[in-house]
Amino acid sequence: MLSSIMGEPFTNKHTRLWMDRKVYERLLDAGQTARPKEFAALLGGTGAHITASFSPSQLATDRTSFHWDGPTLLSALREIGQSQLQWLGVFHTHPLTAPLPSSADHAGWHYPALSYWILSLAGREPELRAYQLTEGVFQPRSFMLVD
C-alpha cells in the first residue's frame, strides 16, 4: 500500500513545494486549538503541490512531540489513497519552540523522499518552514502558499 501512495515532492534539489492556503489555514487553526500540545497531520497532494491534510483524532501528543501508532498511521494513509492523492509529507507544530527540527524530529522521521513541515507558534506570528531529510540532515526547502 505504501509504495502506491508515496509521493516524491522533491524531484530535484531545486523543486519548490506548493501548499494550498486553505490547507495551511486549517492546519494553523488546528495547531492553535491544540496548544500547548503539538498537533500533527499527514499531507496529501500530487507532484509537489499539497492540497489536503489528514489528521487522526487519536494521535498521541504532548508539548514537545507527537507519535503515530501503527493503526493510526495506516488509517490516515488509507484515507490519502482513497482520496486519489499521494502522501507528500508530515506537518506538525512546535507550540513552544522555533520551527527547527528537534532531536525527537530527527529520531522519528524516516522518509527522505517526503517533506517535513514545522509550524512554530512560539512567537507573536506563526512561522512555517519546510524541510527535507538528506543524508541525516534536515535541509530547508522553499515553498509557496497558493490560493
PDB file of C-alpha atoms in Angstrom:
ATOM      1  CA  MET A   1       0.000   0.000   0.000  1.00  0.00           C
ATOM      2  CA  LEU A   2       2.720   2.495   0.969  1.00  0.00           C
ATOM      3  CA  SER A   3       4.561   2.317  -2.348  1.00  0.00           C
ATOM      4  CA  SER A   4       1.344   3.006  -4.252  1.00  0.00           C
ATOM      5  CA  ILE A   5       0.646   6.307  -2.452  1.00  0.00           C
ATOM      6  CA  MET A   6       4.167   7.516  -1.624  1.00  0.00           C
ATOM      7  CA  GLY A   7       4.809  10.765  -3.444  1.00  0.00           C
ATOM      8  CA  GLU A   8       8.116  12.315  -4.410  1.00  0.00           C
ATOM      9  CA  PRO A   9       7.724  16.064  -3.957  1.00  0.00           C
ATOM     10  CA  PHE A  10      11.466  16.621  -4.364  1.00  0.00           C
ATOM     11  CA  THR A  11      12.137  15.568  -7.947  1.00  0.00           C
ATOM     12  CA  ASN A  12      15.346  17.592  -7.734  1.00  0.00           C
ATOM     13  CA  LYS A  13      17.041  19.785  -5.144  1.00  0.00           C
ATOM     14  CA  HIS A  14      15.533  22.941  -6.642  1.00  0.00           C
ATOM     15  CA  THR A  15      11.908  21.816  -6.603  1.00  0.00           C
ATOM     16  CA  ARG A  16       9.680  24.328  -4.848  1.00  0.00           C
ATOM     17  CA  LEU A  17       6.820  22.989  -2.747  1.00  0.00           C
ATOM     18  CA  TRP A  18       3.321  24.427  -3.004  1.00  0.00           C
ATOM     19  CA  MET A  19       0.663  24.312  -0.299  1.00  0.00           C
ATOM     20  CA  ASP A  20      -2.898  25.490  -0.756  1.00  0.00           C
ATOM     21  CA  ARG A  21      -3.512  28.443   1.556  1.00  0.00           C
ATOM     22  CA  LYS A  22      -6.782  26.855   2.726  1.00  0.00           C
ATOM     23  CA  VAL A  23      -4.854  23.767   3.861  1.00  0.00           C
ATOM     24  CA  TYR A  24      -2.379  25.967   5.740  1.00  0.00           C
ATOM     25  CA  GLU A  25      -5.185  27.939   7.399  1.00  0.00           C
ATOM     26  CA  ARG A  26      -6.891  24.727   8.587  1.00  0.00           C
ATOM     27  CA  LEU A  27      -3.590  23.398   9.940  1.00  0.00           C
ATOM     28  CA  LEU A  28      -2.838  26.710  11.678  1.00  0.00           C
ATOM     29  CA  ASP A  29      -6.283  26.720  13.293  1.00  0.00           C
ATOM     30  CA  ALA A  30      -5.927  23.104  14.445  1.00  0.00           C
ATOM     31  CA  GLY A  31      -2.443  23.803  15.788  1.00  0.00           C
ATOM     32  CA  GLN A  32      -3.609  26.826  17.761  1.00  0.00           C
ATOM     33  CA  THR A  33      -6.530  24.816  19.153  1.00  0.00           C
ATOM     34  CA  ALA A  34      -4.202  22.002  20.262  1.00  0.00           C
ATOM     35  CA  ARG A  35      -1.864  24.347  22.159  1.00  0.00           C
ATOM     36  CA  PRO A  36       0.037  23.807  24.407  1.00  0.00           C
ATOM     37  CA  LYS A  37       0.365  20.327  22.871  1.00  0.00           C
ATOM     38  CA  GLU A  38       1.778  19.635  19.437  1.00  0.00           C
ATOM     39  CA  PHE A  39      -0.542  18.978  16.517  1.00  0.00           C
ATOM     40  CA  ALA A  40       0.365  16.790  13.537  1.00  0.00           C
ATOM     41  CA  ALA A  41      -1.124  15.758  10.208  1.00  0.00           C
ATOM     42  CA  LEU A  42      -0.162  13.885   7.068  1.00  0.00           C
ATOM     43  CA  LEU A  43      -0.085  15.939   3.879  1.00  0.00           C
ATOM     44  CA  GLY A  44      -1.513  14.791   0.576  1.00  0.00           C
ATOM     45  CA  GLY A  45      -1.469  16.085  -2.962  1.00  0.00           C
ATOM     46  CA  THR A  46       0.197  15.461  -6.304  1.00  0.00           C
ATOM     47  CA  GLY A  47       3.684  16.247  -7.535  1.00  0.00           C
ATOM     48  CA  ALA A  48       4.979  18.986  -5.233  1.00  0.00           C
ATOM     49  CA  HIS A  49       1.537  20.529  -4.573  1.00  0.00           C
ATOM     50  CA  ILE A  50      -0.096  19.881  -1.184  1.00  0.00           C
ATOM     51  CA  THR A  51      -3.875  20.067  -1.481  1.00  0.00           C
ATOM     52  CA  ALA A  52      -5.115  18.200   1.612  1.00  0.00           C
ATOM     53  CA  SER A  53      -4.273  17.262   5.187  1.00  0.00           C
ATOM     54  CA  PHE A  54      -5.216  14.162   7.134  1.00  0.00           C
ATOM     55  CA  SER A  55      -5.207  14.411  10.916  1.00  0.00           C
ATOM     56  CA  PRO A  56      -6.281  11.457  13.019  1.00  0.00           C
ATOM     57  CA  SER A  57      -8.157  12.194  16.213  1.00  0.00           C
ATOM     58  CA  GLN A  58      -6.232   9.537  18.158  1.00  0.00           C
ATOM     59  CA  LEU A  59      -2.748  10.987  17.703  1.00  0.00           C
ATOM     60  CA  ALA A  60      -0.551  10.877  20.816  1.00  0.00           C
ATOM     61  CA  THR A  61       0.903  14.326  21.519  1.00  0.00           C
ATOM     62  CA  ASP A  62       2.469  16.345  24.293  1.00  0.00           C
ATOM     63  CA  ARG A  63       4.216  19.736  24.469  1.00  0.00           C
ATOM     64  CA  THR A  64       7.346  18.615  22.625  1.00  0.00           C
ATOM     65  CA  SER A  65       6.478  15.605  20.473  1.00  0.00           C
ATOM     66  CA  PHE A  66       3.882  13.595  18.604  1.00  0.00           C
ATOM     67  CA  HIS A  67       3.648   9.891  17.868  1.00  0.00           C
ATOM     68  CA  TRP A  68       1.734   7.921  15.245  1.00  0.00           C
ATOM     69  CA  ASP A  69       0.957   4.367  16.309  1.00  0.00           C
ATOM     70  CA  GLY A  70       0.764   1.800  13.500  1.00  0.00           C
ATOM     71  CA  PRO A  71      -3.025   1.545  13.126  1.00  0.00           C
ATOM     72  CA  THR A  72      -3.465   5.341  13.259  1.00  0.00           C
ATOM     73  CA  LEU A  73      -0.807   5.925  10.603  1.00  0.00           C
ATOM     74  CA  LEU A  74      -2.197   3.188   8.340  1.00  0.00           C
ATOM     75  CA  SER A  75      -5.708   4.601   8.651  1.00  0.00           C
ATOM     76  CA  ALA A  76      -4.520   8.075   7.593  1.00  0.00           C
ATOM     77  CA  LEU A  77      -2.527   6.598   4.698  1.00  0.00           C
ATOM     78  CA  ARG A  78      -5.611   4.666   3.543  1.00  0.00           C
ATOM     79  CA  GLU A  79      -7.559   7.923   3.595  1.00  0.00           C
ATOM     80  CA  ILE A  80      -4.936   9.549   1.367  1.00  0.00           C
ATOM     81  CA  GLY A  81      -5.140   6.659  -1.089  1.00  0.00           C
ATOM     82  CA  GLN A  82      -8.940   6.693  -1.113  1.00  0.00           C
ATOM     83  CA  SER A  83      -8.763  10.410  -1.955  1.00  0.00           C
ATOM     84  CA  GLN A  84      -6.669   9.558  -5.048  1.00  0.00           C
ATOM     85  CA  LEU A  85      -3.752  11.575  -3.651  1.00  0.00           C
ATOM     86  CA  GLN A  86      -0.130  10.873  -2.831  1.00  0.00           C
ATOM     87  CA  TRP A  87       1.460  11.128   0.598  1.00  0.00           C
ATOM     88  CA  LEU A  88       3.730  14.183   0.305  1.00  0.00           C
ATOM     89  CA  GLY A  89       4.829  14.785   3.884  1.00  0.00           C
ATOM     90  CA  VAL A  90       4.116  15.463   7.528  1.00  0.00           C
ATOM     91  CA  PHE A  91       3.132  18.716   9.194  1.00  0.00           C
ATOM     92  CA  HIS A  92       3.420  19.403  12.908  1.00  0.00           C
ATOM     93  CA  THR A  93       3.573  22.316  15.305  1.00  0.00           C
ATOM     94  CA  HIS A  94       6.163  23.426  17.802  1.00  0.00           C
ATOM     95  CA  PRO A  95       3.988  25.331  20.292  1.00  0.00           C
ATOM     96  CA  LEU A  96       6.894  26.460  22.469  1.00  0.00           C
ATOM     97  CA  THR A  97       9.966  26.497  20.223  1.00  0.00           C
ATOM     98  CA  ALA A  98      11.273  27.728  16.880  1.00  0.00           C
ATOM     99  CA  PRO A  99      10.448  25.848  13.661  1.00  0.00           C
ATOM    100  CA  LEU A 100      13.714  23.911  13.770  1.00  0.00           C
ATOM    101  CA  PRO A 101      13.863  20.105  13.803  1.00  0.00           C
ATOM    102  CA  SER A 102      14.307  18.781  17.338  1.00  0.00           C
ATOM    103  CA  SER A 103      16.091  15.618  18.422  1.00  0.00           C
ATOM    104  CA  ALA A 104      12.662  13.930  18.526  1.00  0.00           C
ATOM    105  CA  ASP A 105      12.075  15.050  14.919  1.00  0.00           C
ATOM    106  CA  HIS A 106      15.418  13.552  13.866  1.00  0.00           C
ATOM    107  CA  ALA A 107      14.726  10.291  15.680  1.00  0.00           C
ATOM    108  CA  GLY A 108      11.211   9.871  14.342  1.00  0.00           C
ATOM    109  CA  TRP A 109      11.472  10.756  10.639  1.00  0.00           C
ATOM    110  CA  HIS A 110      12.445   8.029   8.177  1.00  0.00           C
ATOM    111  CA  TYR A 111      11.114   9.267   4.828  1.00  0.00           C
ATOM    112  CA  PRO A 112      13.718  11.379   2.991  1.00  0.00           C
ATOM    113  CA  ALA A 113      11.610  11.475  -0.186  1.00  0.00           C
ATOM    114  CA  LEU A 114       8.834  13.349   1.657  1.00  0.00           C
ATOM    115  CA  SER A 115       8.514  16.873   3.044  1.00  0.00           C
ATOM    116  CA  TYR A 116       8.672  17.663   6.758  1.00  0.00           C
ATOM    117  CA  TRP A 117       6.863  20.833   7.849  1.00  0.00           C
ATOM    118  CA  ILE A 118       7.157  22.616  11.201  1.00  0.00           C
ATOM    119  CA  LEU A 119       4.910  25.482  12.271  1.00  0.00           C
ATOM    120  CA  SER A 120       6.198  27.405  15.276  1.00  0.00           C
ATOM    121  CA  LEU A 121       3.560  29.016  17.466  1.00  0.00           C
ATOM    122  CA  ALA A 122       6.116  30.336  19.963  1.00  0.00           C
ATOM    123  CA  GLY A 123       6.359  33.895  18.653  1.00  0.00           C
ATOM    124  CA  ARG A 124       3.868  36.668  18.034  1.00  0.00           C
ATOM    125  CA  GLU A 125       3.320  35.433  14.488  1.00  0.00           C
ATOM    126  CA  PRO A 126       3.245  31.801  13.360  1.00  0.00           C
ATOM    127  CA  GLU A 127       6.359  30.758  11.433  1.00  0.00           C
ATOM    128  CA  LEU A 128       6.195  27.907   8.912  1.00  0.00           C
ATOM    129  CA  ARG A 129       9.201  26.059   7.498  1.00  0.00           C
ATOM    130  CA  ALA A 130       9.579  23.053   5.224  1.00  0.00           C
ATOM    131  CA  TYR A 131      12.458  20.573   5.266  1.00  0.00           C
ATOM    132  CA  GLN A 132      13.782  17.510   3.510  1.00  0.00           C
ATOM    133  CA  LEU A 133      15.905  14.930   5.306  1.00  0.00           C
ATOM    134  CA  THR A 134      19.058  14.478   3.214  1.00  0.00           C
ATOM    135  CA  GLU A 135      21.849  12.188   4.412  1.00  0.00           C
ATOM    136  CA  GLY A 136      20.655  12.511   8.005  1.00  0.00           C
ATOM    137  CA  VAL A 137      20.372  16.319   7.967  1.00  0.00           C
ATOM    138  CA  PHE A 138      17.175  18.355   7.644  1.00  0.00           C
ATOM    139  CA  GLN A 139      17.667  20.787   4.759  1.00  0.00           C
ATOM    140  CA  PRO A 140      15.350  23.826   4.455  1.00  0.00           C
ATOM    141  CA  ARG A 141      13.221  23.741   1.299  1.00  0.00           C
ATOM    142  CA  SER A 142      11.484  26.615  -0.440  1.00  0.00           C
ATOM    143  CA  PHE A 143       7.713  26.702  -0.616  1.00  0.00           C
ATOM    144  CA  MET A 144       4.814  28.947  -1.507  1.00  0.00           C
ATOM    145  CA  LEU A 145       1.290  29.195  -0.160  1.00  0.00           C
ATOM    146  CA  VAL A 146      -1.105  29.419  -3.096  1.00  0.00           C
ATOM    147  CA  ASP A 147      -4.773  30.364  -3.454  1.00  0.00           C
TER     148      ASP A 147
END
